[in-house]
PDB file of C-alpha atoms in Angstrom:
ATOM      1  CA  GLN B  23      46.310 137.573 133.484  1.00 89.00           C
ATOM      2  CA  VAL B  24      44.461 140.833 134.080  1.00 93.00           C
ATOM      3  CA  GLN B  25      43.833 143.101 131.121  1.00 96.00           C
ATOM      4  CA  LEU B  26      42.066 146.447 130.957  1.00 97.00           C
ATOM      5  CA  VAL B  27      40.815 147.564 127.568  1.00 96.00           C
ATOM      6  CA  GLU B  28      39.571 151.114 127.046  1.00 96.00           C
ATOM      7  CA  SER B  29      37.392 152.332 124.205  1.00 96.00           C
ATOM      8  CA  GLY B  30      35.287 155.352 123.335  1.00 97.00           C
ATOM      9  CA  GLY B  31      37.933 158.000 122.795  1.00 96.00           C
ATOM     10  CA  GLY B  32      37.853 160.314 119.811  1.00 97.00           C
ATOM     11  CA  SER B  33      37.719 163.904 118.636  1.00 98.00           C
ATOM     12  CA  VAL B  34      34.968 166.311 119.639  1.00 98.00           C
ATOM     13  CA  GLN B  35      34.379 170.028 119.721  1.00 98.00           C
ATOM     14  CA  ALA B  36      34.338 171.969 122.943  1.00 98.00           C
ATOM     15  CA  GLY B  37      31.073 171.491 124.779  1.00 97.00           C
ATOM     16  CA  GLY B  38      30.627 167.997 123.398  1.00 98.00           C
ATOM     17  CA  SER B  39      30.472 164.664 125.187  1.00 98.00           C
ATOM     18  CA  LEU B  40      32.239 161.328 125.097  1.00 98.00           C
ATOM     19  CA  ARG B  41      31.749 158.119 127.037  1.00 98.00           C
ATOM     20  CA  LEU B  42      34.780 155.978 127.746  1.00 98.00           C
ATOM     21  CA  SER B  43      34.531 152.304 128.628  1.00 98.00           C
ATOM     22  CA  CYS B  44      37.016 150.039 130.355  1.00 98.00           C
ATOM     23  CA  VAL B  45      36.449 146.301 130.262  1.00 97.00           C
ATOM     24  CA  ALA B  46      38.456 144.158 132.651  1.00 96.00           C
ATOM     25  CA  SER B  47      39.361 140.555 131.979  1.00 94.00           C
ATOM     26  CA  GLY B  48      41.234 138.079 134.093  1.00 91.00           C
ATOM     27  CA  TYR B  49      39.204 138.896 137.205  1.00 86.00           C
ATOM     28  CA  THR B  50      36.572 136.684 138.684  1.00 79.00           C
ATOM     29  CA  TYR B  51      33.356 138.420 139.705  1.00 73.00           C
ATOM     30  CA  SER B  52      34.287 138.248 143.374  1.00 75.00           C
ATOM     31  CA  SER B  53      37.774 139.647 142.819  1.00 88.00           C
ATOM     32  CA  PHE B  54      36.704 142.504 140.534  1.00 92.00           C
ATOM     33  CA  ARG B  55      34.071 143.724 142.970  1.00 91.00           C
ATOM     34  CA  ASP B  56      36.824 144.136 145.587  1.00 92.00           C
ATOM     35  CA  ILE B  57      38.915 146.420 143.392  1.00 93.00           C
ATOM     36  CA  ARG B  58      38.821 150.197 143.370  1.00 95.00           C
ATOM     37  CA  MET B  59      38.935 151.394 139.758  1.00 97.00           C
ATOM     38  CA  GLY B  60      39.845 154.740 138.330  1.00 97.00           C
ATOM     39  CA  TRP B  61      40.802 156.926 135.395  1.00 97.00           C
ATOM     40  CA  PHE B  62      43.998 158.864 134.824  1.00 97.00           C
ATOM     41  CA  ARG B  63      44.948 161.092 131.955  1.00 97.00           C
ATOM     42  CA  GLN B  64      48.174 162.369 130.482  1.00 97.00           C
ATOM     43  CA  ALA B  65      48.499 165.394 128.261  1.00 96.00           C
ATOM     44  CA  PRO B  66      51.601 165.982 126.094  1.00 92.00           C
ATOM     45  CA  GLY B  67      54.512 167.143 128.200  1.00 94.00           C
ATOM     46  CA  LYS B  68      52.648 166.604 131.474  1.00 95.00           C
ATOM     47  CA  GLU B  69      52.603 163.948 134.142  1.00 95.00           C
ATOM     48  CA  ARG B  70      49.888 161.340 134.291  1.00 95.00           C
ATOM     49  CA  GLU B  71      47.237 162.589 136.707  1.00 95.00           C
ATOM     50  CA  ALA B  72      44.400 160.943 138.546  1.00 94.00           C
ATOM     51  CA  PHE B  73      41.023 162.594 138.205  1.00 92.00           C
ATOM     52  CA  ALA B  74      38.318 160.015 138.930  1.00 96.00           C
ATOM     53  CA  ALA B  75      37.927 156.770 140.830  1.00 96.00           C
ATOM     54  CA  ILE B  76      35.140 154.601 142.156  1.00 96.00           C
ATOM     55  CA  SER B  77      34.834 152.341 145.167  1.00 93.00           C
ATOM     56  CA  PRO B  78      34.619 148.574 144.710  1.00 92.00           C
ATOM     57  CA  GLY B  79      30.854 148.503 145.204  1.00 87.00           C
ATOM     58  CA  GLY B  80      30.289 151.562 143.056  1.00 84.00           C
ATOM     59  CA  GLY B  81      28.673 153.668 145.735  1.00 87.00           C
ATOM     60  CA  MET B  82      31.516 156.104 146.322  1.00 91.00           C
ATOM     61  CA  PRO B  83      32.983 158.125 143.448  1.00 92.00           C
ATOM     62  CA  TYR B  84      36.059 160.327 143.838  1.00 92.00           C
ATOM     63  CA  TYR B  85      36.916 163.273 141.611  1.00 92.00           C
ATOM     64  CA  ALA B  86      39.721 165.742 141.267  1.00 90.00           C
ATOM     65  CA  GLU B  87      38.652 169.355 141.254  1.00 87.00           C
ATOM     66  CA  SER B  88      39.059 169.965 137.545  1.00 82.00           C
ATOM     67  CA  PRO B  89      36.461 167.664 136.039  1.00 84.00           C
ATOM     68  CA  LYS B  90      34.073 167.698 138.979  1.00 81.00           C
ATOM     69  CA  GLY B  91      30.540 168.329 137.806  1.00 89.00           C
ATOM     70  CA  ARG B  92      31.393 167.500 134.192  1.00 95.00           C
ATOM     71  CA  PHE B  93      32.613 163.890 134.437  1.00 96.00           C
ATOM     72  CA  THR B  94      30.799 160.928 135.957  1.00 97.00           C
ATOM     73  CA  ILE B  95      32.400 157.593 136.778  1.00 97.00           C
ATOM     74  CA  SER B  96      30.333 154.433 137.150  1.00 97.00           C
ATOM     75  CA  ARG B  97      30.788 150.675 137.104  1.00 97.00           C
ATOM     76  CA  ASP B  98      28.935 147.428 136.618  1.00 96.00           C
ATOM     77  CA  ASN B  99      30.657 144.595 138.445  1.00 94.00           C
ATOM     78  CA  ASP B 100      28.595 141.942 136.664  1.00 93.00           C
ATOM     79  CA  LYS B 101      30.028 143.216 133.365  1.00 94.00           C
ATOM     80  CA  ARG B 102      33.475 143.963 134.855  1.00 95.00           C
ATOM     81  CA  THR B 103      33.174 147.360 133.214  1.00 97.00           C
ATOM     82  CA  VAL B 104      33.890 150.908 134.286  1.00 97.00           C
ATOM     83  CA  TRP B 105      32.589 153.938 132.393  1.00 98.00           C
ATOM     84  CA  LEU B 106      33.532 157.584 132.307  1.00 98.00           C
ATOM     85  CA  GLN B 107      30.859 159.941 131.007  1.00 98.00           C
ATOM     86  CA  MET B 108      32.474 163.219 129.991  1.00 97.00           C
ATOM     87  CA  ASP B 109      30.233 166.214 129.320  1.00 97.00           C
ATOM     88  CA  ASN B 110      30.938 169.834 128.458  1.00 97.00           C
ATOM     89  CA  LEU B 111      34.412 168.905 127.296  1.00 97.00           C
ATOM     90  CA  LYS B 112      37.074 171.593 127.114  1.00 96.00           C
ATOM     91  CA  PRO B 113      40.273 171.771 125.038  1.00 96.00           C
ATOM     92  CA  GLU B 114      42.301 171.305 128.227  1.00 94.00           C
ATOM     93  CA  ASP B 115      40.680 167.886 128.619  1.00 95.00           C
ATOM     94  CA  SER B 116      42.646 166.672 125.585  1.00 97.00           C
ATOM     95  CA  ALA B 117      44.887 163.808 126.684  1.00 97.00           C
ATOM     96  CA  ILE B 118      45.389 160.071 126.608  1.00 98.00           C
ATOM     97  CA  TYR B 119      42.972 158.538 129.096  1.00 98.00           C
ATOM     98  CA  TYR B 120      43.972 155.433 131.025  1.00 98.00           C
ATOM     99  CA  CYS B 121      41.856 153.017 132.979  1.00 98.00           C
ATOM    100  CA  ALA B 122      43.440 151.832 136.225  1.00 97.00           C
ATOM    101  CA  ALA B 123      42.903 149.020 138.718  1.00 96.00           C
ATOM    102  CA  PHE B 124      44.237 149.887 142.158  1.00 95.00           C
ATOM    103  CA  LYS B 125      46.128 147.833 144.673  1.00 91.00           C
ATOM    104  CA  SER B 126      44.284 147.050 147.849  1.00 87.00           C
ATOM    105  CA  GLY B 127      44.542 149.974 150.240  1.00 82.00           C
ATOM    106  CA  GLY B 128      46.168 152.262 147.701  1.00 82.00           C
ATOM    107  CA  SER B 129      45.337 155.945 147.292  1.00 89.00           C
ATOM    108  CA  TRP B 130      43.116 156.727 144.323  1.00 89.00           C
ATOM    109  CA  TYR B 131      45.125 159.808 143.373  1.00 89.00           C
ATOM    110  CA  ASP B 132      48.525 158.072 143.384  1.00 90.00           C
ATOM    111  CA  SER B 133      49.781 156.355 140.237  1.00 91.00           C
ATOM    112  CA  MET B 134      52.074 154.235 142.417  1.00 92.00           C
ATOM    113  CA  SER B 135      48.917 152.664 143.853  1.00 93.00           C
ATOM    114  CA  VAL B 136      47.898 151.282 140.470  1.00 96.00           C
ATOM    115  CA  ASN B 137      48.203 147.551 139.950  1.00 95.00           C
ATOM    116  CA  TYR B 138      47.125 147.400 136.296  1.00 96.00           C
ATOM    117  CA  TRP B 139      46.853 149.939 133.490  1.00 97.00           C
ATOM    118  CA  GLY B 140      44.890 149.925 130.287  1.00 97.00           C
ATOM    119  CA  GLN B 141      46.595 150.794 127.018  1.00 97.00           C
ATOM    120  CA  GLY B 142      45.027 154.256 126.860  1.00 97.00           C
ATOM    121  CA  THR B 143      42.579 155.965 124.540  1.00 97.00           C
ATOM    122  CA  GLN B 144      43.061 159.374 122.947  1.00 98.00           C
ATOM    123  CA  VAL B 145      40.617 162.198 123.608  1.00 98.00           C
ATOM    124  CA  THR B 146      40.979 165.379 121.578  1.00 98.00           C
ATOM    125  CA  VAL B 147      38.798 168.420 122.168  1.00 98.00           C
ATOM    126  CA  SER B 148      38.944 171.263 119.679  1.00 97.00           C
ATOM    127  CA  SER B 149      37.867 174.823 120.353  1.00 94.00           C
TER     128      SER B 149
END
């Protein structure tokens, strides 16, 4: 059974940094390296939105416009881990952040393309 476990959330002041981790279990090495992974977030009263994803091999990141230049997604297939480095955080980045494993051929910006979700980790940025 596949599980995604996020960690690294917390409370920071604007301009600060956080690094989120997502560890996947239930995948073999060969199956995990074939999976596109990504991060979504959901703020109170808003829909869950995609903002970052990474290709199976790790060579192709995808970003939504908002966090581009401030967030960096990376992965280590040997460790079955995906990271999200978040710098220069803003209050509008406050949300629950979810790790996602995509279905084969799915669109990285579409929540309907997600096969597995993590439980979420809270990020709060104060001004």
